PDB file of C-alpha atoms in Angstrom:
ATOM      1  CA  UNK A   1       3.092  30.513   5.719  1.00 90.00           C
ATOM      2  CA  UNK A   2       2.685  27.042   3.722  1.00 95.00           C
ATOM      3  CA  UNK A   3       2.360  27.611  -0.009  1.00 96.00           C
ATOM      4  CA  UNK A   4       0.428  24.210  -1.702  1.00 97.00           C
ATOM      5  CA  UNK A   5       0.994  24.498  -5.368  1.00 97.00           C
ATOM      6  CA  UNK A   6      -1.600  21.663  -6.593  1.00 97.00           C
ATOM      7  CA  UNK A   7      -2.565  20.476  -9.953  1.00 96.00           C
ATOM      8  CA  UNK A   8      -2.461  17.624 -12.499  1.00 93.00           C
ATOM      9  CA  UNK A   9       0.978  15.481 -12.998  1.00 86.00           C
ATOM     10  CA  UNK A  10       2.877  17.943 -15.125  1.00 87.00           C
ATOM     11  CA  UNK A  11       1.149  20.863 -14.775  1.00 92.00           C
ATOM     12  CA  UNK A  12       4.820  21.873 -13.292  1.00 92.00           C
ATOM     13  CA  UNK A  13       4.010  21.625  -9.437  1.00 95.00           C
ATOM     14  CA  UNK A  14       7.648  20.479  -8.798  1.00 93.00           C
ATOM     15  CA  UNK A  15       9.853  22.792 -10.857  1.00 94.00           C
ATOM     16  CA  UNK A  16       7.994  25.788 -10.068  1.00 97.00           C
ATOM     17  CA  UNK A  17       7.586  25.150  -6.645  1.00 97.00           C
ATOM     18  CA  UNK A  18      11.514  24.090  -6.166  1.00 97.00           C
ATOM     19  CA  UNK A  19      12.097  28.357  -7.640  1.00 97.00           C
ATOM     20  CA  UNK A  20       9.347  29.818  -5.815  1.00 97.00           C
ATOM     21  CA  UNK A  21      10.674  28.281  -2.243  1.00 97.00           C
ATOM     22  CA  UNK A  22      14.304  29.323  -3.319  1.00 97.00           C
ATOM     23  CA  UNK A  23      12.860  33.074  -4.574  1.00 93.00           C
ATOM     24  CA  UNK A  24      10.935  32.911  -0.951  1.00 93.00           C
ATOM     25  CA  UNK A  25      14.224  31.319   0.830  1.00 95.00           C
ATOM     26  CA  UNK A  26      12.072  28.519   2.355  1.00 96.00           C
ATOM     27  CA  UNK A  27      11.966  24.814   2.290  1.00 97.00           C
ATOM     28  CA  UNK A  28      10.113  22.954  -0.476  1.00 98.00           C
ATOM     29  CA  UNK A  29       8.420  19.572  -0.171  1.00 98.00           C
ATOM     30  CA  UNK A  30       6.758  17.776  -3.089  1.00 96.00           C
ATOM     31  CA  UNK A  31       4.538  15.739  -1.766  1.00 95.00           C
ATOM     32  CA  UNK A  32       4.685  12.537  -3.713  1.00 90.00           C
ATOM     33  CA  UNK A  33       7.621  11.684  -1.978  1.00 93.00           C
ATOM     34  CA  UNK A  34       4.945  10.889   1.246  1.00 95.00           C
ATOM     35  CA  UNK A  35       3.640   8.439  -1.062  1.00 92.00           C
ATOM     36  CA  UNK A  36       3.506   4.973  -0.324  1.00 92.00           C
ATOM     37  CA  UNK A  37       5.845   2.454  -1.942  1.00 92.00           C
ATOM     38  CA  UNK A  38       1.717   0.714  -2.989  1.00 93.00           C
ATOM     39  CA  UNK A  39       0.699   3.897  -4.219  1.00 90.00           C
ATOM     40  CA  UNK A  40       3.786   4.300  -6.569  1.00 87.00           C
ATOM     41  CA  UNK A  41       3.507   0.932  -7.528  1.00 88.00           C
ATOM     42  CA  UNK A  42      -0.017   1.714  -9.048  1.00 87.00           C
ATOM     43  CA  UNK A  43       0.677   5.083 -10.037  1.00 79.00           C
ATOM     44  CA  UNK A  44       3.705   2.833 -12.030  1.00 79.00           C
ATOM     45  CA  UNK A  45       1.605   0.083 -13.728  1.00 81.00           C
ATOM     46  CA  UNK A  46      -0.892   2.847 -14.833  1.00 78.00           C
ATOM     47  CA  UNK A  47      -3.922   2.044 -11.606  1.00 84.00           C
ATOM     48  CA  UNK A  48      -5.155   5.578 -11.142  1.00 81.00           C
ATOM     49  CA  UNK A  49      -5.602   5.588  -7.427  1.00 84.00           C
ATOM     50  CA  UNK A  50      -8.495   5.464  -4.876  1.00 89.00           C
ATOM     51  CA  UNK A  51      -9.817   7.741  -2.114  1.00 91.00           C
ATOM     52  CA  UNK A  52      -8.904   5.549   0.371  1.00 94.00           C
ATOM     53  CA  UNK A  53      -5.354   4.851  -1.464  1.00 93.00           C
ATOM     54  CA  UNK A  54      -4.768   8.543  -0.523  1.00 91.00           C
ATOM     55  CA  UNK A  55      -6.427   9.088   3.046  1.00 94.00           C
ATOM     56  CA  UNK A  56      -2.404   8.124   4.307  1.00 95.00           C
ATOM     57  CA  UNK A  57      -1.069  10.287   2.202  1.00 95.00           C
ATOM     58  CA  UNK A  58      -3.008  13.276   2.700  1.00 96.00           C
ATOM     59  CA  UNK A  59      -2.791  12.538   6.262  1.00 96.00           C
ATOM     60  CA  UNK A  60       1.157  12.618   6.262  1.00 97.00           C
ATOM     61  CA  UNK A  61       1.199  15.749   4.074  1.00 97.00           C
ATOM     62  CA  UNK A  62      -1.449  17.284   6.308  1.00 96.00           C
ATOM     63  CA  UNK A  63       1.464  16.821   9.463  1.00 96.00           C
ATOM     64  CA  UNK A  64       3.936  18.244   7.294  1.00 97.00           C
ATOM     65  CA  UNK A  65       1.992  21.031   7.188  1.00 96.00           C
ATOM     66  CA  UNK A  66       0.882  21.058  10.735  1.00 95.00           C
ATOM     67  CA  UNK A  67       4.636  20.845  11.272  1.00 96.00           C
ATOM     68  CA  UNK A  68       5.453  24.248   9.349  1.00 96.00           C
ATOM     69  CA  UNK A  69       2.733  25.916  11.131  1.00 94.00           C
ATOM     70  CA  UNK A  70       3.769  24.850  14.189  1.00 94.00           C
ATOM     71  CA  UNK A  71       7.275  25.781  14.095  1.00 95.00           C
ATOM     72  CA  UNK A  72       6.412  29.321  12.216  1.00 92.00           C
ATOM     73  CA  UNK A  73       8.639  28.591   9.522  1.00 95.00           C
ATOM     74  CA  UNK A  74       7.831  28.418   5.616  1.00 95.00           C
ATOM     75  CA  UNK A  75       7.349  26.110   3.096  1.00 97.00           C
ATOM     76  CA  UNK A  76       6.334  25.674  -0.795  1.00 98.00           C
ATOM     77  CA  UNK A  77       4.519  22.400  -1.024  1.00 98.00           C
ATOM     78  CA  UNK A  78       3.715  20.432  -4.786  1.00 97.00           C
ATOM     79  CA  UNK A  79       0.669  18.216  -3.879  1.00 96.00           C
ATOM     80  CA  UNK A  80      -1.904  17.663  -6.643  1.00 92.00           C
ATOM     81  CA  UNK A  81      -4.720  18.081  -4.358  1.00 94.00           C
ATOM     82  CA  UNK A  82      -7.011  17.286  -7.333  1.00 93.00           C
ATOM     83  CA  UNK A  83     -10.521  17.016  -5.055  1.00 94.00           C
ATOM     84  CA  UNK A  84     -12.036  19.631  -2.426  1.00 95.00           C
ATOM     85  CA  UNK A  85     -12.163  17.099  -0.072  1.00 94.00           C
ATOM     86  CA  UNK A  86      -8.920  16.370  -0.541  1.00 94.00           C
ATOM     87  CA  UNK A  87      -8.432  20.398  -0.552  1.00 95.00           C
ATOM     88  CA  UNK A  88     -10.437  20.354   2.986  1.00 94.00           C
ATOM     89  CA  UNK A  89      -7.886  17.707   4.421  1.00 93.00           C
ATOM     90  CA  UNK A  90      -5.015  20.091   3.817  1.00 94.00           C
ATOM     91  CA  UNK A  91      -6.069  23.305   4.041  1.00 91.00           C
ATOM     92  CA  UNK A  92      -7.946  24.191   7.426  1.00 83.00           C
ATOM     93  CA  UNK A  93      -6.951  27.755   8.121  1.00 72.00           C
ATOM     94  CA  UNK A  94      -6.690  29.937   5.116  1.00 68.00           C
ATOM     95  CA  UNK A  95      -4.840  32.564   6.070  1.00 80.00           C
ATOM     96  CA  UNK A  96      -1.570  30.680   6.999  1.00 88.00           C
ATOM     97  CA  UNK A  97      -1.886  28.060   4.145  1.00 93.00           C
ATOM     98  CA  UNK A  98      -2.335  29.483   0.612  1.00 93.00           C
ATOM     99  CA  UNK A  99      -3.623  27.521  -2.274  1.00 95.00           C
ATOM    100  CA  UNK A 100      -2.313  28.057  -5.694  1.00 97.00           C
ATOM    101  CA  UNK A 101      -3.802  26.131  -8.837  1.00 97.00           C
ATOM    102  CA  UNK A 102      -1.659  25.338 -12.094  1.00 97.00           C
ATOM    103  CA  UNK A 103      -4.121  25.460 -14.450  1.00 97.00           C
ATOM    104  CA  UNK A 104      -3.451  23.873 -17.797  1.00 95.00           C
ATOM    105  CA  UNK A 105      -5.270  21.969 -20.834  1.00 93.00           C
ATOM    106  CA  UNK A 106      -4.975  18.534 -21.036  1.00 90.00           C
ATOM    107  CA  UNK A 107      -3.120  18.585 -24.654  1.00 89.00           C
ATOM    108  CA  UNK A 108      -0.605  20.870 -23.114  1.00 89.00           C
ATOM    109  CA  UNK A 109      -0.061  18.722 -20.369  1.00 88.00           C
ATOM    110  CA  UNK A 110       0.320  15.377 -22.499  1.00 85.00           C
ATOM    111  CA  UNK A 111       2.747  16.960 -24.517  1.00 84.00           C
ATOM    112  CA  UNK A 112       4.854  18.126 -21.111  1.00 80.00           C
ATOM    113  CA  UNK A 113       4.848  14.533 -20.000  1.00 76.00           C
ATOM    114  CA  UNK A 114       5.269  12.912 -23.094  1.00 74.00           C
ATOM    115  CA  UNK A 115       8.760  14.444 -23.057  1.00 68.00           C
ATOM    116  CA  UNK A 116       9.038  14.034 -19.470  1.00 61.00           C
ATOM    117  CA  UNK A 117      11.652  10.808 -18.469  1.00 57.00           C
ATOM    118  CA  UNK A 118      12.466   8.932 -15.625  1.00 52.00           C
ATOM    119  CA  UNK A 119       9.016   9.757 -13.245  1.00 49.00           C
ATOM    120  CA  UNK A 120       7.377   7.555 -11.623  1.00 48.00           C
ATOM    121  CA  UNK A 121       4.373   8.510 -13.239  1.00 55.00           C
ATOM    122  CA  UNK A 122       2.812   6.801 -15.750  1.00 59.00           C
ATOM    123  CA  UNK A 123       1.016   9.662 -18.704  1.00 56.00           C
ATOM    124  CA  UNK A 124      -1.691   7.419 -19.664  1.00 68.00           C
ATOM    125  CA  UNK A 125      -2.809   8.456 -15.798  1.00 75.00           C
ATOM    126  CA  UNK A 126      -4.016  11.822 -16.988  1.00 81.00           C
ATOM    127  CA  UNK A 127      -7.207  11.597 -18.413  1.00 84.00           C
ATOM    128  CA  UNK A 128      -8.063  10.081 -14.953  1.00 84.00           C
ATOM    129  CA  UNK A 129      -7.011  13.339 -13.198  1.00 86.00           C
ATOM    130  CA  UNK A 130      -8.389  15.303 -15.123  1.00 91.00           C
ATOM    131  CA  UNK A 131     -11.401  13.619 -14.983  1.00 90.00           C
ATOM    132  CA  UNK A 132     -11.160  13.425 -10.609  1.00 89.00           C
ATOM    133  CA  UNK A 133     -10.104  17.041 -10.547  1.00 94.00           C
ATOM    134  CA  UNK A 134     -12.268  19.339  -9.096  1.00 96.00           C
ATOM    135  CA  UNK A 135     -11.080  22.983  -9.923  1.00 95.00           C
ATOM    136  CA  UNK A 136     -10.817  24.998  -7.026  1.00 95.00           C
ATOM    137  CA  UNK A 137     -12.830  28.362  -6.538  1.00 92.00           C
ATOM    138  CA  UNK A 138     -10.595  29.556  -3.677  1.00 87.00           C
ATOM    139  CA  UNK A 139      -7.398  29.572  -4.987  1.00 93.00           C
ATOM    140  CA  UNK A 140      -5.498  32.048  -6.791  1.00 95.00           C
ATOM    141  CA  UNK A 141      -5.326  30.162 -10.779  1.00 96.00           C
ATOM    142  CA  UNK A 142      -1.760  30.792 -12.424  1.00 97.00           C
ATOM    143  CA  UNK A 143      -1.815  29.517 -16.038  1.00 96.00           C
ATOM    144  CA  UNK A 144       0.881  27.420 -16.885  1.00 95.00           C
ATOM    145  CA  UNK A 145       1.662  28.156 -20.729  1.00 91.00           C
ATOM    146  CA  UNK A 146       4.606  30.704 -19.708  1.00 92.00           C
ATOM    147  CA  UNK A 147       7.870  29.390 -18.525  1.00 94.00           C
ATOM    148  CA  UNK A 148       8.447  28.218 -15.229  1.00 95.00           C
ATOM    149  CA  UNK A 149      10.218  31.907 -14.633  1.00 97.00           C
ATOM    150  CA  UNK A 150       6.792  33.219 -15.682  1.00 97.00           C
ATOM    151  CA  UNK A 151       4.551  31.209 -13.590  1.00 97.00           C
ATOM    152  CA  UNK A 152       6.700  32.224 -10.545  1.00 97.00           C
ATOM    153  CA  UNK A 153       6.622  35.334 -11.345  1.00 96.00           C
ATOM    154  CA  UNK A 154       2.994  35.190 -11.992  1.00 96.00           C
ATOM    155  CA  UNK A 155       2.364  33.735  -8.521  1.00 96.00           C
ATOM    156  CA  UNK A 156       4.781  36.317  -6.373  1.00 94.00           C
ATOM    157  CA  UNK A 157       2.875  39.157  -8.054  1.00 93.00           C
ATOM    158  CA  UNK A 158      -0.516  37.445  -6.271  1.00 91.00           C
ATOM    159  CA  UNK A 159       1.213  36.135  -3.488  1.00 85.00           C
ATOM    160  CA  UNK A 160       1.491  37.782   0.104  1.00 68.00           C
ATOM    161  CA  UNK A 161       5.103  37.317   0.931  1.00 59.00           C
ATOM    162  CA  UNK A 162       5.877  34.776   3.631  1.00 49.00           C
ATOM    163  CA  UNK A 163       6.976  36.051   6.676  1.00 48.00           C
TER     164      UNK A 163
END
């Protein structure tokens, strides 16, 4: 099973999905590291970025996914997957991939990356996403105002075990 934990920069994609692929014993990819060296150089200098700025990227973390499937094994995935389309493009076949929203407010989230050092991303960037994201209505929606231990917990509660 592949696990895509998606949602605004610093709605805690990364740190929650690092504990939930060690509490599942599986791999765990975030996927801005299949970001282009362009598209962190934007993200960087504070250029939100364009559909066709992500059609790579979604298209490498679509075969990483492909790849998991493939081989049967698991993975926890951080992608931010802000856009159905974008959703569509990574998700194909629902009942090996499993979407999971982080769904916070946007003042919660500024103050997370306010605090937040040493990422390439820059925080005047989220207005933008929240403004492209496109909430999705079939995946299971954690809130993220508990700790990370809490949202992981959360999401195993919902969460059919991987194999």
């Amino acid at each position: 099973m592949v696990v895509i934990l998606m949602g605004v920069a610093g709605s805690g994609k990364s740190t929650v999905g690092a504990m939930l692929a060690h509490d599942f014993d599986c791999d765990f990819h975030d996927a801005d590291d299949l970001h282009s060296a362009s598209n962190l150089d934007k993200m960087q200098r504070g250029i939100p970025l364009t559909d066709n700025d992500r059609r790579p990227w979604l298209a490498a973390v679509r075969a990483l996914i492909d790849r998991y499937l493939n081989s049967g094994a698991d993975t926890v995935i951080a992608c931010s997957a802000l856009k159905q389309a974008y959703r569509a493009t990574l998700v194909r076949n629902t009942d090996d991939v499993q979407l999971v929203f982080l769904k916070g407010s946007f003042d919660v989230i500024a103050q997370r990356l306010a605090l937040r050092h040493g990422h390439f991303f820059d925080p005047a960037l989220l207005r933008s996403q929240f403004d492209a994201l496109e909430e999705p209505l079939d995946a299971m929606v954690v809130g993220i105002d508990g700790t990370p231990t809490e949202i992981v917990a959360a999401i195993r509660a919902q969460l059919v075990t991987p194999r």
